[in-house]
C-alpha cells in the first residue's frame, strides 16, 4: 500500500519504533515520518521508506536514505548517510540496525559523541540504557577530555567513564602527560582515577618509563601519577 506524503504520518507509529535504538525514553510521544515514498504491508507488518527519510520522536531524530521496520518482529534498519541524535548523543554511520530491545548495531565508518566523549570504529554495538554501553569488537577508539584509548577490542560505559581494551591496548593522555600500553587495559575515570594495565604493561610520564606484567596507575587531578 503506497501512501501520499500527507498520509505518511499515519505510518509513523510503525516505523518510529526504530528510534529507541539510540536511547529514547519518549514512549507515547508523537512520532513523525517523512520520506519520498513509503510502503506498508499490513499482512507482513513490514513498513519501508525511501528517499530523504526523516524520523522524529520527542527530542530524537534519525535521518537516512532508506528505512525499514517490521511491526511483528520489532526489527528495523536505517541506511545511507545515517545521522541519529538525541539529547547530547549523536551517531553517524552507513547503516544502523535495531532489534527493539534498546540495542543498536551501527556499521560503516561509525562515529559517535556523547557530551565530551566520542567513539569510533567500523562496527559498534550501543546499549543506551546500560550506562551508555558501547562495544567495539573489531577495534576502534574511545576519546574524552582525559585522552584517547585504542585497542583491538574496546568496550566502555560512557556514563561511568570506565573503558576496557584488549589486544594492543594504548592510552595517550596529554592532560596527564602520560602514555601507556599493554595486552589489556582497564581505565576508571571519575572518582577512582586509575588505569590497570596487564600483560607486557608499560607507561611513560615525564620521560620516566615503567614496565611490568601488571601496572596500576593512580591518576591525580593535578596530573600526577603514582604507579604500583
Short mmCIF file of C-alpha atoms in Angstrom, two decimals:
data_model
loop_
_atom_site.label_atom_id
_atom_site.label_comp_id
_atom_site.label_asym_id
_atom_site.label_seq_id
_atom_site.Cartn_x
_atom_site.Cartn_y
_atom_site.Cartn_z
CA UNK A 1 0.00 0.00 0.00
CA UNK A 2 1.62 3.31 -1.11
CA UNK A 3 0.73 6.47 0.74
CA UNK A 4 0.91 10.13 -0.20
CA UNK A 5 3.25 12.40 1.73
CA UNK A 6 0.32 13.86 3.63
CA UNK A 7 -0.62 10.43 4.93
CA UNK A 8 2.86 9.25 5.86
CA UNK A 9 2.46 10.38 9.43
CA UNK A 10 -0.07 7.57 9.83
CA UNK A 11 2.78 5.09 9.44
CA UNK A 12 4.98 6.89 11.96
CA UNK A 13 3.97 4.73 14.90
CA UNK A 14 5.05 1.66 12.95
CA UNK A 15 8.37 2.93 11.66
CA UNK A 16 9.26 5.21 14.58
CA UNK A 17 9.98 2.20 16.76
CA UNK A 18 13.39 2.35 15.07
CA UNK A 19 14.06 5.48 17.11
CA UNK A 20 14.62 3.79 20.50
CA UNK A 21 17.81 2.30 19.07
CA UNK A 22 19.72 5.31 20.29
CA UNK A 23 18.21 5.90 23.67
CA UNK A 24 14.75 7.38 23.50
CA UNK A 25 12.68 7.34 26.66
CA UNK A 26 9.84 9.16 24.95
CA UNK A 27 7.34 6.32 24.81
CA UNK A 28 3.92 7.62 23.90
CA UNK A 29 5.21 10.86 22.41
CA UNK A 30 4.01 11.77 18.91
CA UNK A 31 6.16 10.40 16.11
CA UNK A 32 6.54 11.62 12.56
CA UNK A 33 7.97 10.06 9.40
CA UNK A 34 8.78 11.88 6.18
CA UNK A 35 10.25 10.35 3.00
CA UNK A 36 9.80 10.48 -0.77
CA UNK A 37 7.97 7.13 -0.76
CA UNK A 38 6.56 4.92 1.97
CA UNK A 39 5.12 1.42 1.69
CA UNK A 40 3.38 -0.65 4.34
CA UNK A 41 2.30 -4.28 4.04
CA UNK A 42 -0.33 -4.99 6.70
CA UNK A 43 -0.09 -8.75 6.21
CA UNK A 44 3.64 -8.96 6.95
CA UNK A 45 3.90 -5.89 9.19
CA UNK A 46 6.77 -4.54 7.07
CA UNK A 47 6.99 -0.79 6.55
CA UNK A 48 9.64 0.75 4.30
CA UNK A 49 10.58 4.32 3.46
CA UNK A 50 12.90 5.53 0.73
CA UNK A 51 14.45 8.86 -0.23
CA UNK A 52 15.28 11.60 2.25
CA UNK A 53 14.00 9.68 5.26
CA UNK A 54 13.49 11.72 8.44
CA UNK A 55 12.01 10.22 11.61
CA UNK A 56 11.42 12.24 14.76
CA UNK A 57 10.00 11.43 18.17
CA UNK A 58 10.31 13.70 21.17
CA UNK A 59 13.79 15.24 21.08
CA UNK A 60 15.22 12.40 18.97
CA UNK A 61 15.78 12.37 15.24
CA UNK A 62 17.10 9.87 12.68
CA UNK A 63 17.84 10.68 9.05
CA UNK A 64 18.99 8.46 6.19
CA UNK A 65 18.19 7.38 2.65
CA UNK A 66 16.23 4.20 3.39
CA UNK A 67 14.47 2.72 6.41
CA UNK A 68 12.56 -0.45 7.23
CA UNK A 69 10.66 -1.62 10.28
CA UNK A 70 8.73 -4.81 10.98
CA UNK A 71 5.89 -4.27 13.44
CA UNK A 72 5.77 -8.00 14.21
CA UNK A 73 9.46 -8.68 14.86
CA UNK A 74 10.37 -5.13 16.04
CA UNK A 75 13.43 -5.26 13.81
CA UNK A 76 14.39 -2.11 11.94
CA UNK A 77 17.13 -0.61 9.80
CA UNK A 78 18.17 2.81 8.57
CA UNK A 79 20.91 3.15 5.96
CA UNK A 80 22.59 5.69 3.76
CA UNK A 81 24.46 8.57 5.47
CA UNK A 82 22.68 7.90 8.76
CA UNK A 83 22.61 10.61 11.43
CA UNK A 84 20.94 9.81 14.77
CA UNK A 85 20.66 12.38 17.55
CA UNK A 86 19.06 12.55 20.97
CA UNK A 87 19.89 14.76 23.95
CA UNK A 88 23.71 15.05 23.95
CA UNK A 89 24.30 11.90 21.85
CA UNK A 90 24.99 11.94 18.11
CA UNK A 91 25.89 8.96 15.90
CA UNK A 92 26.81 8.92 12.22
CA UNK A 93 27.38 5.78 10.15
CA UNK A 94 26.46 3.96 6.94
CA UNK A 95 23.79 1.71 8.49
CA UNK A 96 22.10 1.01 11.80
CA UNK A 97 20.01 -1.96 12.85
CA UNK A 98 17.84 -2.41 15.93
CA UNK A 99 16.06 -5.40 17.44
CA UNK A 100 13.69 -3.31 19.52
CA UNK A 101 15.48 -4.20 22.77
CA UNK A 102 17.27 -0.89 23.35
CA UNK A 103 20.17 -2.16 21.29
CA UNK A 104 21.64 -0.56 18.20
CA UNK A 105 24.23 -2.04 15.85
CA UNK A 106 25.94 0.61 13.75
CA UNK A 107 28.23 -0.29 10.86
CA UNK A 108 30.35 1.53 8.32
CA UNK A 109 32.53 4.41 9.49
CA UNK A 110 30.79 4.74 12.84
CA UNK A 111 31.43 7.93 14.79
CA UNK A 112 29.54 8.85 17.93
CA UNK A 113 29.67 11.61 20.51
CA UNK A 114 28.13 11.86 23.96
CA UNK A 115 28.94 15.05 25.79
CA UNK A 116 32.73 15.42 25.77
CA UNK A 117 33.24 11.75 24.86
CA UNK A 118 33.48 10.16 21.43
CA UNK A 119 33.83 6.66 19.98
CA UNK A 120 34.58 5.32 16.53
CA UNK A 121 35.03 2.03 14.68
CA UNK A 122 33.75 0.06 11.72
CA UNK A 123 31.14 -1.68 13.87
CA UNK A 124 29.70 -0.52 17.19
CA UNK A 125 27.07 -2.10 19.42
CA UNK A 126 25.36 0.53 21.53
CA UNK A 127 23.12 -0.05 24.58
CA UNK A 128 21.87 3.39 25.69
CA UNK A 129 20.02 2.12 28.76
CA UNK A 130 23.09 0.37 30.20
CA UNK A 131 25.05 3.46 31.23
CA UNK A 132 25.63 4.24 27.53
CA UNK A 133 27.50 0.96 26.98
CA UNK A 134 29.41 0.61 23.71
CA UNK A 135 31.14 -2.49 22.34
CA UNK A 136 33.65 -2.06 19.51
CA UNK A 137 34.54 -5.70 18.95
CA UNK A 138 36.66 -5.23 15.83
CA UNK A 139 38.79 -2.43 17.24
CA UNK A 140 38.38 1.30 17.49
CA UNK A 141 38.83 4.41 19.58
CA UNK A 142 37.21 5.98 22.63
CA UNK A 143 38.18 9.55 23.46
CA UNK A 144 37.42 12.00 26.24
CA UNK A 145 38.90 15.15 27.72
CA UNK A 146 41.44 12.94 29.53
CA UNK A 147 42.82 11.32 26.38
CA UNK A 148 42.44 8.74 23.61
CA UNK A 149 42.08 4.99 24.16
CA UNK A 150 42.55 2.44 21.36
CA UNK A 151 42.59 -1.38 21.29
CA UNK A 152 41.79 -4.38 19.11
CA UNK A 153 38.60 -4.82 21.16
CA UNK A 154 37.05 -1.98 23.11
CA UNK A 155 34.12 -1.65 25.43
CA UNK A 156 33.07 1.27 27.55
CA UNK A 157 30.40 2.62 29.85
CA UNK A 158 30.33 6.26 28.83
CA UNK A 159 28.29 7.45 31.82
CA UNK A 160 30.82 5.87 34.19
CA UNK A 161 33.97 6.83 32.25
CA UNK A 162 35.00 3.17 32.50
CA UNK A 163 36.74 1.66 29.47
CA UNK A 164 38.28 -1.76 28.84
CA UNK A 165 40.62 -2.54 25.96
CA UNK A 166 42.00 -5.93 24.93
CA UNK A 167 44.80 -6.52 22.44
CA UNK A 168 47.33 -3.76 21.78
CA UNK A 169 45.61 -1.51 24.30
CA UNK A 170 47.02 2.00 24.13
CA UNK A 171 46.22 5.17 26.06
CA UNK A 172 47.52 8.67 25.36
CA UNK A 173 46.60 11.34 27.92
CA UNK A 174 48.03 14.80 27.19
CA UNK A 175 46.46 16.35 30.33
CA UNK A 176 48.31 13.76 32.45
CA UNK A 177 51.42 13.91 30.24
CA UNK A 178 51.17 10.12 30.16
CA UNK A 179 51.18 7.28 27.66
CA UNK A 180 50.60 3.61 28.49
CA UNK A 181 50.04 0.30 26.76
CA UNK A 182 49.73 -3.44 27.21
CA UNK A 183 47.73 -6.53 26.37
CA UNK A 184 44.75 -5.38 28.42
CA UNK A 185 43.83 -2.08 29.99
CA UNK A 186 41.08 -1.08 32.43
CA UNK A 187 40.56 2.66 32.67
CA UNK A 188 38.48 4.04 35.53
CA UNK A 189 37.71 7.73 35.31
CA UNK A 190 35.73 9.98 37.63
CA UNK A 191 36.33 9.35 41.34
CA UNK A 192 38.55 6.25 41.05
CA UNK A 193 41.04 7.77 38.63
CA UNK A 194 43.18 4.75 37.87
CA UNK A 195 44.43 2.64 34.99
CA UNK A 196 45.22 -1.06 35.37
CA UNK A 197 47.44 -2.48 32.62
CA UNK A 198 48.23 -6.20 32.42
CA UNK A 199 50.42 -8.21 30.07
CA UNK A 200 53.54 -6.53 28.63
CA UNK A 201 52.50 -3.40 30.51
CA UNK A 202 54.37 -0.13 30.17
CA UNK A 203 53.82 3.52 30.96
CA UNK A 204 55.71 6.76 30.32
CA UNK A 205 55.28 10.05 32.16
CA UNK A 206 57.66 13.00 32.23
CA UNK A 207 60.18 10.87 30.28
CA UNK A 208 60.13 8.23 33.03
CA UNK A 209 59.40 4.72 31.73
CA UNK A 210 57.88 1.92 33.82
CA UNK A 211 57.47 -1.71 32.72
CA UNK A 212 55.87 -4.69 34.41
CA UNK A 213 53.49 -7.57 33.83
CA UNK A 214 50.92 -5.53 35.76
CA UNK A 215 50.86 -1.78 36.31
CA UNK A 216 48.34 0.19 38.33
CA UNK A 217 48.50 3.89 37.67
CA UNK A 218 46.64 6.22 40.03
CA UNK A 219 45.66 9.45 38.31
CA UNK A 220 45.52 12.55 40.46
CA UNK A 221 43.50 15.59 39.47
CA UNK A 222 46.69 17.69 39.41
CA UNK A 223 48.16 15.47 36.69
CA UNK A 224 50.44 13.46 38.95
CA UNK A 225 50.62 9.69 38.58
CA UNK A 226 51.52 7.09 41.14
CA UNK A 227 52.39 3.61 39.95
CA UNK A 228 52.10 0.38 41.88
#
